Amino acid sequence: MPKVTPPSDLPRGFDLLNDPLLNKGTAFLPNEREAFGLVGLLPEQVESIDLQLARVEGHLDQKTTDLARYVFLNAVFSENETLFFHTLMSDPARYMPLVYTPTVGEACQKYGHILRRPEGLYLGVNQRGRIKEILRHWPQPDIRFIVVTDGERILGLGDLGAGGMGIPIGKLNLYTACAGVPPRHTLPVTLDVGTNNEELLRDPLYHGIRQPRVTGEAYFEFVDEFVWAVQEVFPDCCIQFEDFANVHAVPLLAKYRDQVCCYNDDIQGTASVALAGLFGCLRITGGKLSDQVFLFAGAGSAGTGIADLIAQAIVAHEGLPLEEARRRCWLFDVNGLLTTDRTDLADFQRPFAHDHAPAATLLQAVQALRPSAIIGVSTVPKLFSEEVIRAMAAHHERPIIFPYSNPTSRSECTAQEAYTWTDGRAVFASGSPFGPVTLNGRRFVPGQGNNVYIFPAMGLAIYATKARRVPDRLFIRCAEAVAEQVTPQDLEEGLIYPPMADIFATSVRAATRVAELIFEEGLAQVEKPADLDAFIQSKLFRPEYVEWDV
Ligand code: NAD
């Protein structure tokens, strides 16, 4: 790395060691220690970042639980961000489960108990009218990416109030670790509107506002103040909504998506990663999206969101009218197949209710529709029974089987079941991870439809181009870009997503393809570079220390 001239206001002494963005700890060089008043404040040995990483690994090995490892890694983050990201980026597949799911779920549940130095920004509903002022308390002026939650639907764990802060923090860590989005431009935010979680309200260590959740007009007004305050204080910032309850997530996205730069990963990222999996499948099975019949087990936000993006992709790529495209997607819920004569459907489900005889069981629906793909988003374990999967295999040479419900205990079937009941012919991916399966001497590697293939890449593309809006077309492009990167060798083993170990390279490539579309559509607020690859590379955060020219 070239040497950098220190700015005149670079902190000195303890102030420098206490700044997590500038701190190098034992890696400060002798001349830097002299110049910045650090002599004596650090032990004699000067260490490389890799030696520091070895110490971090040693600490982690000593810990007996993943929650303890989470707490330790958080301490590293608040002391030395470069070392923290050097650790994560040394092996993202290993560290992701420690800083994000599944460990972050337990961390959010116990947040008030494991809290050390508060991180991120808490915007309390009792501070209405002051949100702009509070945003300005954040020390970094050029915030370009906010992940925000109100803690109401944290993973599958429900209302965790201010404990939800673990989610924006963890998610932003992945934006950096998996796609190089610079951490100094990111900000985790929790909108604390109270909690209805009685256990938290009774817990003396609960750190949020102790009152029931504010709802209705007051809730939406508060979120509105936040959204517009961000536009003023951080004008180039994208807002990513995360883990809001459906009743809020859907109207908030509908209200703001055409007004500001924002998206919702639970809705759009989920749909995009599923579409990426389907594009990956088509590389094995051949054919077009519109040649397929998709049957969703589950017609909630995940099912309708994925079906909607599939329909949009068919319209965009194959020129079919939207109505026609939607007819490729059939939804089946707790009350049976969604048909036009059903009277219990919500508005967002109606576009996928088609003229058809009723089907009361999933097996009946499979036998009647002969879908080429079944996608499980029902939260009902074992819904893909042996009969269902064998019926899929009877009608298709390479049936597509996607049990996407999380966690593993809710998966509609296991990888072993899908491969066994189709004699190894299934094209399989799941929401929760399954290990490789060996059947009749052949090895299959199941892919995981993890949103991490999408959101860091989207984040990098939006950050680099200062995109003004985030239309669904960008999520379709991202899905294609992920699927393009699956190698013939991956496909040979049945893997329809790129290997998780390559997530950084995959995300950067996908971000470049998304950025291309942002420029094409005139959504960028920076000038189009001559060399887009080099431009994206120049924006990446690298977890390396600056060497000061002193
Ligand atoms: P939701 O509660 O909104 O919807 C669940 C749907 O399942 C409802 O339509 C319900 O009627 C239906 N259902 C319930 N019992 C059924 C049955 N016996 N047969 C058929 N349908 C039944 O939930 P959601 O937010 O849509 O999430 C669904 C699942 O998808 C969750 O397990 C979630 O973890 C998973 N998911 C996975 C990913 C991912 O892996 N990337 C992303 C998002 C959601």
CSV table of C-alpha atoms and ligand atoms in Angstrom, one decimal, residues 153 155-156 246 265-267 269-271 273-274 296-304 306 331-336 338 342 348-349 360 362 376-380 383 403-407 410-412 430-432 448-452, ligand 1:
chain,number,residue,atom,x,y,z
A,153,ARG,CA,-40.2,-9.2,13.2
A,155,LEU,CA,-35.8,-13.3,11.8
A,156,GLY,CA,-38.4,-15.9,12.8
A,246,ASN,CA,-45.4,-7.5,6.9
A,265,ASP,CA,-34.3,-7.1,1.4
A,266,ASP,CA,-36.9,-9.4,3.0
A,267,ILE,CA,-39.2,-8.7,0.0
A,269,GLY,CA,-33.7,-9.6,-1.9
A,270,THR,CA,-35.6,-12.9,-1.2
A,271,ALA,CA,-37.3,-12.8,-4.5
A,273,VAL,CA,-32.1,-14.9,-4.7
A,274,ALA,CA,-34.9,-17.3,-5.6
A,296,PHE,CA,-45.6,-22.3,-4.5
A,297,ALA,CA,-46.4,-24.0,-1.3
A,298,GLY,CA,-47.2,-20.9,0.8
A,299,ALA,CA,-48.8,-17.6,-0.4
A,300,GLY,CA,-47.4,-15.2,2.1
A,301,SER,CA,-44.9,-12.4,1.6
A,302,ALA,CA,-42.1,-14.6,0.4
A,303,GLY,CA,-44.3,-16.7,-2.0
A,304,THR,CA,-46.1,-13.7,-3.6
A,306,ILE,CA,-40.9,-14.4,-5.6
A,331,LEU,CA,-49.9,-20.5,-5.3
A,332,PHE,CA,-51.1,-23.0,-2.7
A,333,ASP,CA,-51.8,-22.0,0.9
A,334,VAL,CA,-53.2,-23.4,4.1
A,335,ASN,CA,-56.7,-23.3,2.4
A,336,GLY,CA,-55.6,-25.0,-0.8
A,338,LEU,CA,-55.4,-20.1,-5.0
A,342,ARG,CA,-61.8,-18.1,-3.5
A,348,PHE,CA,-51.6,-9.0,-3.0
A,349,GLN,CA,-52.6,-12.7,-3.6
A,360,ALA,CA,-57.3,-29.2,-1.3
A,362,LEU,CA,-50.5,-30.2,-2.3
A,376,GLY,CA,-41.7,-24.2,-0.3
A,377,VAL,CA,-42.4,-20.9,1.6
A,378,SER,CA,-45.0,-22.3,4.0
A,379,THR,CA,-43.0,-22.7,7.2
A,380,VAL,CA,-44.5,-26.3,7.3
A,383,LEU,CA,-44.9,-30.6,3.4
A,403,PRO,CA,-37.8,-26.0,0.2
A,404,TYR,CA,-37.1,-22.4,1.2
A,405,SER,CA,-38.6,-22.3,4.7
A,406,ASN,CA,-36.2,-21.5,7.5
A,407,PRO,CA,-34.8,-22.6,9.9
A,410,ARG,CA,-39.2,-26.0,9.1
A,411,SER,CA,-37.8,-27.0,5.7
A,412,GLU,CA,-40.4,-28.7,3.5
A,430,SER,CA,-33.0,-24.8,0.1
A,431,GLY,CA,-33.4,-21.8,2.5
A,432,SER,CA,-31.4,-23.3,5.3
A,448,GLN,CA,-28.6,-22.4,-0.3
A,449,GLY,CA,-30.8,-19.6,-1.4
A,450,ASN,CA,-29.3,-17.1,1.0
A,451,ASN,CA,-30.1,-13.4,0.5
A,452,VAL,CA,-26.3,-12.7,1.0
B,1,NAD,P1,-45.9,-16.0,5.8
B,1,NAD,O1,-46.3,-16.3,7.2
B,1,NAD,O2,-46.2,-14.6,5.2
B,1,NAD,O3,-46.6,-17.0,4.8
B,1,NAD,C1,-46.7,-18.4,5.0
B,1,NAD,C2,-47.7,-19.0,4.0
B,1,NAD,O4,-47.7,-20.4,4.2
B,1,NAD,C3,-49.1,-18.5,4.2
B,1,NAD,O5,-49.6,-18.2,2.9
B,1,NAD,C4,-49.8,-19.7,4.7
B,1,NAD,O6,-51.2,-19.8,4.3
B,1,NAD,C5,-49.1,-20.8,4.1
B,1,NAD,N1,-49.2,-22.1,4.8
B,1,NAD,C6,-49.3,-22.4,6.1
B,1,NAD,N2,-49.6,-23.7,6.3
B,1,NAD,C7,-49.6,-24.3,5.1
B,1,NAD,C8,-49.8,-25.6,4.6
B,1,NAD,N3,-50.0,-26.6,5.5
B,1,NAD,N4,-49.8,-25.8,3.3
B,1,NAD,C9,-49.6,-24.8,2.4
B,1,NAD,N5,-49.4,-23.5,2.8
B,1,NAD,C10,-49.4,-23.3,4.1
B,1,NAD,O7,-44.3,-16.3,5.7
B,1,NAD,P2,-43.3,-15.7,4.7
B,1,NAD,O8,-42.7,-14.4,5.2
B,1,NAD,O9,-43.8,-15.8,3.4
B,1,NAD,O10,-42.1,-16.8,4.9
B,1,NAD,C11,-42.3,-18.2,4.6
B,1,NAD,C12,-41.1,-19.0,4.8
B,1,NAD,O11,-40.1,-18.6,3.8
B,1,NAD,C13,-40.4,-18.8,6.1
B,1,NAD,O12,-40.0,-20.0,6.7
B,1,NAD,C14,-39.1,-18.0,5.8
B,1,NAD,O13,-38.0,-18.4,6.6
B,1,NAD,C15,-38.9,-18.5,4.4
B,1,NAD,N6,-38.0,-17.5,3.7
B,1,NAD,C16,-36.8,-17.9,3.2
B,1,NAD,C17,-36.0,-17.0,2.6
B,1,NAD,C18,-34.6,-17.4,2.1
B,1,NAD,O14,-34.3,-18.5,2.3
B,1,NAD,N7,-33.9,-16.6,1.4
B,1,NAD,C19,-36.3,-15.6,2.5
B,1,NAD,C20,-37.6,-15.2,3.0
B,1,NAD,C21,-38.4,-16.2,3.6
